[in-house]
Amino acid sequence: MKKLIFSKIISGTALAVGSYALLFPSTSWARTPEETTMYPEVHAASTANNYENMVKAYYLAAETQPYKEEATSSFFDESYQSYPVRKNAPGVSGKQSVLNLLKNLSVGFPDGKRSFEIIESLNKDRVVVYFTFTGTHTGPFFSYPPTGNKVSFVGVDIFTIKDNKFVANHHVEDVSGLIEQLKTK
């Protein structure tokens, strides 16, 4: 399987996600000529833009206070699966697991926002997002009591979309960096 490579102005970091390699060397973001022809399928630009707009609307719903689970839930198919596969509590679906995470982020970081470095369609049914999450830890976040610490961490989502619903997401974020920032000073 071919690898898709992105370049972004960030201090020489590489991140592997599934069969994709996201490279962030000190160059401006661009696709190489061979990457523009990686997917031979022809699809309308409006579909790609619609999916990119759908992803933006999802993040906006997730960050709106007070958090409304029904608003974010509507973006997910019942068969939704997150990768790498998480061990969910018995009876908790992949969809409910991600909704629980979003709720905990909303409670723990009510001012939390994502700034987007990349939101781009990869092909007819996938959108990649590279973001930075920032917020202030003023509420409980899972087992971490509020510290008042300002936090910032990066993440990558590769959403697979079918019938205008998320059916899968390959997700990586700097959880260890977040946990380090939650330690009291």
PDB file of C-alpha atoms in Angstrom:
ATOM      1  CA  MET A   1       0.000   0.000   0.000  1.00  0.00           C
ATOM      2  CA  LYS A   2       1.323   3.423  -0.889  1.00  0.00           C
ATOM      3  CA  LYS A   3       2.090   5.955   1.806  1.00  0.00           C
ATOM      4  CA  LEU A   4       0.763   9.485   1.815  1.00  0.00           C
ATOM      5  CA  ILE A   5       3.243  12.085   2.959  1.00  0.00           C
ATOM      6  CA  PHE A   6       2.406  15.554   4.191  1.00  0.00           C
ATOM      7  CA  SER A   7       4.937  18.263   4.941  1.00  0.00           C
ATOM      8  CA  LYS A   8       4.133  20.925   7.517  1.00  0.00           C
ATOM      9  CA  ILE A   9       6.075  23.658   9.289  1.00  0.00           C
ATOM     10  CA  ILE A  10       6.887  21.906  12.539  1.00  0.00           C
ATOM     11  CA  SER A  11      10.221  20.922  14.022  1.00  0.00           C
ATOM     12  CA  GLY A  12      11.087  17.692  12.182  1.00  0.00           C
ATOM     13  CA  THR A  13       8.584  15.219  13.662  1.00  0.00           C
ATOM     14  CA  ALA A  14       7.376  11.971  12.081  1.00  0.00           C
ATOM     15  CA  LEU A  15       4.146  10.251  13.032  1.00  0.00           C
ATOM     16  CA  ALA A  16       3.002   6.912  11.620  1.00  0.00           C
ATOM     17  CA  VAL A  17      -0.731   6.271  11.548  1.00  0.00           C
ATOM     18  CA  GLY A  18      -1.872   2.921  10.183  1.00  0.00           C
ATOM     19  CA  SER A  19      -0.578   2.652   6.639  1.00  0.00           C
ATOM     20  CA  TYR A  20       0.038   6.377   6.427  1.00  0.00           C
ATOM     21  CA  ALA A  21       3.147   8.264   7.358  1.00  0.00           C
ATOM     22  CA  LEU A  22       2.674  11.874   8.321  1.00  0.00           C
ATOM     23  CA  LEU A  23       5.946  13.744   8.190  1.00  0.00           C
ATOM     24  CA  PHE A  24       6.362  17.166   9.643  1.00  0.00           C
ATOM     25  CA  PRO A  25       9.792  18.445   8.562  1.00  0.00           C
ATOM     26  CA  SER A  26      10.730  22.110   8.435  1.00  0.00           C
ATOM     27  CA  THR A  27       9.176  22.788   5.045  1.00  0.00           C
ATOM     28  CA  SER A  28       5.908  24.302   3.976  1.00  0.00           C
ATOM     29  CA  TRP A  29       2.928  22.023   3.415  1.00  0.00           C
ATOM     30  CA  ALA A  30       2.693  20.603  -0.084  1.00  0.00           C
ATOM     31  CA  ARG A  31       1.911  17.449  -2.005  1.00  0.00           C
ATOM     32  CA  THR A  32       4.468  16.038  -4.372  1.00  0.00           C
ATOM     33  CA  PRO A  33       3.349  15.356  -7.975  1.00  0.00           C
ATOM     34  CA  GLU A  34       3.175  11.594  -7.384  1.00  0.00           C
ATOM     35  CA  GLU A  35       0.900  12.114  -4.372  1.00  0.00           C
ATOM     36  CA  THR A  36      -1.685  13.996  -6.384  1.00  0.00           C
ATOM     37  CA  THR A  37      -2.229  10.872  -8.487  1.00  0.00           C
ATOM     38  CA  MET A  38      -2.089   8.362  -5.633  1.00  0.00           C
ATOM     39  CA  TYR A  39      -5.840   7.724  -5.727  1.00  0.00           C
ATOM     40  CA  PRO A  40      -7.003   7.027  -9.274  1.00  0.00           C
ATOM     41  CA  GLU A  41     -10.688   7.265  -8.342  1.00  0.00           C
ATOM     42  CA  VAL A  42     -12.368  10.334  -9.721  1.00  0.00           C
ATOM     43  CA  HIS A  43     -14.599  12.081  -7.244  1.00  0.00           C
ATOM     44  CA  ALA A  44     -16.294  15.441  -7.220  1.00  0.00           C
ATOM     45  CA  ALA A  45     -14.529  18.235  -5.377  1.00  0.00           C
ATOM     46  CA  SER A  46     -17.860  19.073  -3.780  1.00  0.00           C
ATOM     47  CA  THR A  47     -17.904  15.650  -2.053  1.00  0.00           C
ATOM     48  CA  ALA A  48     -14.413  16.241  -0.653  1.00  0.00           C
ATOM     49  CA  ASN A  49     -15.382  19.724   0.497  1.00  0.00           C
ATOM     50  CA  ASN A  50     -18.613  18.404   2.018  1.00  0.00           C
ATOM     51  CA  TYR A  51     -16.685  15.824   4.039  1.00  0.00           C
ATOM     52  CA  GLU A  52     -14.131  18.407   5.143  1.00  0.00           C
ATOM     53  CA  ASN A  53     -16.987  20.699   6.211  1.00  0.00           C
ATOM     54  CA  MET A  54     -18.662  17.784   7.984  1.00  0.00           C
ATOM     55  CA  VAL A  55     -15.484  17.176  10.020  1.00  0.00           C
ATOM     56  CA  LYS A  56     -15.258  20.889  10.913  1.00  0.00           C
ATOM     57  CA  ALA A  57     -18.921  20.864  12.003  1.00  0.00           C
ATOM     58  CA  TYR A  58     -18.246  17.796  14.170  1.00  0.00           C
ATOM     59  CA  TYR A  59     -15.381  19.474  16.017  1.00  0.00           C
ATOM     60  CA  LEU A  60     -17.484  22.624  16.475  1.00  0.00           C
ATOM     61  CA  ALA A  61     -20.299  20.531  17.993  1.00  0.00           C
ATOM     62  CA  ALA A  62     -17.801  18.758  20.275  1.00  0.00           C
ATOM     63  CA  GLU A  63     -16.423  22.090  21.540  1.00  0.00           C
ATOM     64  CA  THR A  64     -19.755  23.865  22.055  1.00  0.00           C
ATOM     65  CA  GLN A  65     -20.588  24.511  25.718  1.00  0.00           C
ATOM     66  CA  PRO A  66     -22.512  23.167  27.383  1.00  0.00           C
ATOM     67  CA  TYR A  67     -21.631  19.847  25.753  1.00  0.00           C
ATOM     68  CA  LYS A  68     -24.601  18.148  24.088  1.00  0.00           C
ATOM     69  CA  GLU A  69     -23.982  14.470  23.390  1.00  0.00           C
ATOM     70  CA  GLU A  70     -26.864  14.251  20.937  1.00  0.00           C
ATOM     71  CA  ALA A  71     -25.186  16.892  18.740  1.00  0.00           C
ATOM     72  CA  THR A  72     -21.942  14.920  18.436  1.00  0.00           C
ATOM     73  CA  SER A  73     -23.637  11.523  18.403  1.00  0.00           C
ATOM     74  CA  SER A  74     -25.383  12.363  15.133  1.00  0.00           C
ATOM     75  CA  PHE A  75     -22.031  12.305  13.284  1.00  0.00           C
ATOM     76  CA  PHE A  76     -21.337   8.636  14.106  1.00  0.00           C
ATOM     77  CA  ASP A  77     -22.677   5.467  12.515  1.00  0.00           C
ATOM     78  CA  GLU A  78     -23.750   2.803  15.010  1.00  0.00           C
ATOM     79  CA  SER A  79     -20.987   0.534  13.635  1.00  0.00           C
ATOM     80  CA  TYR A  80     -18.283   3.170  14.323  1.00  0.00           C
ATOM     81  CA  GLN A  81     -14.876   1.822  15.321  1.00  0.00           C
ATOM     82  CA  SER A  82     -11.829   3.700  16.570  1.00  0.00           C
ATOM     83  CA  TYR A  83      -8.301   2.528  15.738  1.00  0.00           C
ATOM     84  CA  PRO A  84      -6.153   1.491  17.381  1.00  0.00           C
ATOM     85  CA  VAL A  85      -8.979  -0.540  18.882  1.00  0.00           C
ATOM     86  CA  ARG A  86      -9.647   0.478  22.483  1.00  0.00           C
ATOM     87  CA  LYS A  87     -10.767  -1.894  25.187  1.00  0.00           C
ATOM     88  CA  ASN A  88     -14.232  -0.652  26.033  1.00  0.00           C
ATOM     89  CA  ALA A  89     -16.164  -1.534  29.151  1.00  0.00           C
ATOM     90  CA  PRO A  90     -18.584  -4.427  28.594  1.00  0.00           C
ATOM     91  CA  GLY A  91     -21.625  -3.219  26.666  1.00  0.00           C
ATOM     92  CA  VAL A  92     -19.983   0.068  25.593  1.00  0.00           C
ATOM     93  CA  SER A  93     -19.783   0.488  21.806  1.00  0.00           C
ATOM     94  CA  GLY A  94     -16.978   2.228  19.934  1.00  0.00           C
ATOM     95  CA  LYS A  95     -19.384   5.101  19.309  1.00  0.00           C
ATOM     96  CA  GLN A  96     -20.295   5.454  22.994  1.00  0.00           C
ATOM     97  CA  SER A  97     -16.626   5.240  23.982  1.00  0.00           C
ATOM     98  CA  VAL A  98     -15.720   8.251  21.826  1.00  0.00           C
ATOM     99  CA  LEU A  99     -18.785  10.154  23.083  1.00  0.00           C
ATOM    100  CA  ASN A 100     -17.606   9.494  26.663  1.00  0.00           C
ATOM    101  CA  LEU A 101     -14.164  10.851  25.797  1.00  0.00           C
ATOM    102  CA  LEU A 102     -15.676  13.996  24.253  1.00  0.00           C
ATOM    103  CA  LYS A 103     -17.806  14.539  27.360  1.00  0.00           C
ATOM    104  CA  ASN A 104     -14.767  14.156  29.635  1.00  0.00           C
ATOM    105  CA  LEU A 105     -12.790  16.628  27.507  1.00  0.00           C
ATOM    106  CA  SER A 106     -15.689  19.090  27.668  1.00  0.00           C
ATOM    107  CA  VAL A 107     -16.004  18.822  31.451  1.00  0.00           C
ATOM    108  CA  GLY A 108     -12.267  18.853  32.118  1.00  0.00           C
ATOM    109  CA  PHE A 109     -11.431  21.601  29.617  1.00  0.00           C
ATOM    110  CA  PRO A 110     -14.563  23.736  29.084  1.00  0.00           C
ATOM    111  CA  ASP A 111     -12.531  26.299  27.120  1.00  0.00           C
ATOM    112  CA  GLY A 112     -10.900  23.543  25.004  1.00  0.00           C
ATOM    113  CA  LYS A 113     -10.435  24.306  21.317  1.00  0.00           C
ATOM    114  CA  ARG A 114      -8.714  22.638  18.408  1.00  0.00           C
ATOM    115  CA  SER A 115      -6.708  24.629  15.913  1.00  0.00           C
ATOM    116  CA  PHE A 116      -6.304  22.847  12.610  1.00  0.00           C
ATOM    117  CA  GLU A 117      -3.021  22.515  10.790  1.00  0.00           C
ATOM    118  CA  ILE A 118      -4.503  20.189   8.144  1.00  0.00           C
ATOM    119  CA  ILE A 119      -8.030  19.188   7.183  1.00  0.00           C
ATOM    120  CA  GLU A 120      -7.964  17.495   3.824  1.00  0.00           C
ATOM    121  CA  SER A 121      -9.732  14.734   1.954  1.00  0.00           C
ATOM    122  CA  LEU A 122      -7.460  11.783   1.255  1.00  0.00           C
ATOM    123  CA  ASN A 123      -9.826  10.094  -1.174  1.00  0.00           C
ATOM    124  CA  LYS A 124     -13.546   9.671  -1.757  1.00  0.00           C
ATOM    125  CA  ASP A 125     -14.294   8.541   1.810  1.00  0.00           C
ATOM    126  CA  ARG A 126     -11.443   9.672   4.093  1.00  0.00           C
ATOM    127  CA  VAL A 127     -10.465  12.978   5.673  1.00  0.00           C
ATOM    128  CA  VAL A 128      -7.243  13.576   7.584  1.00  0.00           C
ATOM    129  CA  VAL A 129      -7.040  16.143  10.373  1.00  0.00           C
ATOM    130  CA  TYR A 130      -3.900  17.317  12.159  1.00  0.00           C
ATOM    131  CA  PHE A 131      -4.811  19.521  15.131  1.00  0.00           C
ATOM    132  CA  THR A 132      -3.539  21.147  18.287  1.00  0.00           C
ATOM    133  CA  PHE A 133      -5.863  21.029  21.301  1.00  0.00           C
ATOM    134  CA  THR A 134      -5.511  23.806  23.899  1.00  0.00           C
ATOM    135  CA  GLY A 135      -7.499  24.375  27.064  1.00  0.00           C
ATOM    136  CA  THR A 136      -7.452  25.013  30.795  1.00  0.00           C
ATOM    137  CA  HIS A 137      -7.937  22.082  33.172  1.00  0.00           C
ATOM    138  CA  THR A 138     -10.716  23.564  35.339  1.00  0.00           C
ATOM    139  CA  GLY A 139     -12.887  20.467  35.756  1.00  0.00           C
ATOM    140  CA  PRO A 140     -12.340  16.786  36.462  1.00  0.00           C
ATOM    141  CA  PHE A 141     -10.883  14.845  33.548  1.00  0.00           C
ATOM    142  CA  PHE A 142     -11.400  11.122  34.114  1.00  0.00           C
ATOM    143  CA  SER A 143      -9.548  10.526  37.419  1.00  0.00           C
ATOM    144  CA  TYR A 144      -7.578  13.800  37.318  1.00  0.00           C
ATOM    145  CA  PRO A 145      -8.952  16.545  39.589  1.00  0.00           C
ATOM    146  CA  PRO A 146      -8.826  20.119  38.219  1.00  0.00           C
ATOM    147  CA  THR A 147      -5.375  21.719  38.359  1.00  0.00           C
ATOM    148  CA  GLY A 148      -5.982  25.041  36.610  1.00  0.00           C
ATOM    149  CA  ASN A 149      -3.092  24.124  34.283  1.00  0.00           C
ATOM    150  CA  LYS A 150      -3.157  25.263  30.687  1.00  0.00           C
ATOM    151  CA  VAL A 151      -2.587  22.310  28.362  1.00  0.00           C
ATOM    152  CA  SER A 152      -1.700  21.843  24.729  1.00  0.00           C
ATOM    153  CA  PHE A 153      -1.288  18.609  22.762  1.00  0.00           C
ATOM    154  CA  VAL A 154      -1.355  17.496  19.146  1.00  0.00           C
ATOM    155  CA  GLY A 155      -3.461  14.821  17.510  1.00  0.00           C
ATOM    156  CA  VAL A 156      -4.227  13.236  14.161  1.00  0.00           C
ATOM    157  CA  ASP A 157      -7.573  11.845  13.025  1.00  0.00           C
ATOM    158  CA  ILE A 158      -8.175   9.949   9.797  1.00  0.00           C
ATOM    159  CA  PHE A 159     -11.947   9.640   9.479  1.00  0.00           C
ATOM    160  CA  THR A 160     -13.614   7.121   7.174  1.00  0.00           C
ATOM    161  CA  ILE A 161     -17.044   8.371   6.141  1.00  0.00           C
ATOM    162  CA  LYS A 162     -19.945   6.424   4.646  1.00  0.00           C
ATOM    163  CA  ASP A 163     -23.414   7.849   4.022  1.00  0.00           C
ATOM    164  CA  ASN A 164     -22.413  11.080   5.805  1.00  0.00           C
ATOM    165  CA  LYS A 165     -21.514   9.258   9.049  1.00  0.00           C
ATOM    166  CA  PHE A 166     -18.164   8.421  10.620  1.00  0.00           C
ATOM    167  CA  VAL A 167     -17.682   4.651  10.401  1.00  0.00           C
ATOM    168  CA  ALA A 168     -14.045   4.577  11.518  1.00  0.00           C
ATOM    169  CA  ASN A 169     -11.286   6.812  12.819  1.00  0.00           C
ATOM    170  CA  HIS A 170      -7.569   6.136  13.018  1.00  0.00           C
ATOM    171  CA  HIS A 171      -6.666   8.395  15.921  1.00  0.00           C
ATOM    172  CA  VAL A 172      -3.347   9.288  17.531  1.00  0.00           C
ATOM    173  CA  GLU A 173      -2.701  12.015  20.068  1.00  0.00           C
ATOM    174  CA  ASP A 174       0.001  12.947  22.538  1.00  0.00           C
ATOM    175  CA  VAL A 175      -1.718  11.471  25.612  1.00  0.00           C
ATOM    176  CA  SER A 176       1.542  11.180  27.586  1.00  0.00           C
ATOM    177  CA  GLY A 177       2.199  14.885  26.971  1.00  0.00           C
ATOM    178  CA  LEU A 178      -1.318  15.721  28.184  1.00  0.00           C
ATOM    179  CA  ILE A 179      -0.958  13.604  31.338  1.00  0.00           C
ATOM    180  CA  GLU A 180       2.377  15.277  32.123  1.00  0.00           C
ATOM    181  CA  GLN A 181       0.650  18.677  31.894  1.00  0.00           C
ATOM    182  CA  LEU A 182      -2.066  17.540  34.332  1.00  0.00           C
ATOM    183  CA  LYS A 183       0.409  17.045  37.152  1.00  0.00           C
ATOM    184  CA  THR A 184       0.074  19.710  39.838  1.00  0.00           C
ATOM    185  CA  LYS A 185       2.840  22.251  39.930  1.00  0.00           C
TER     186      LYS A 185
END
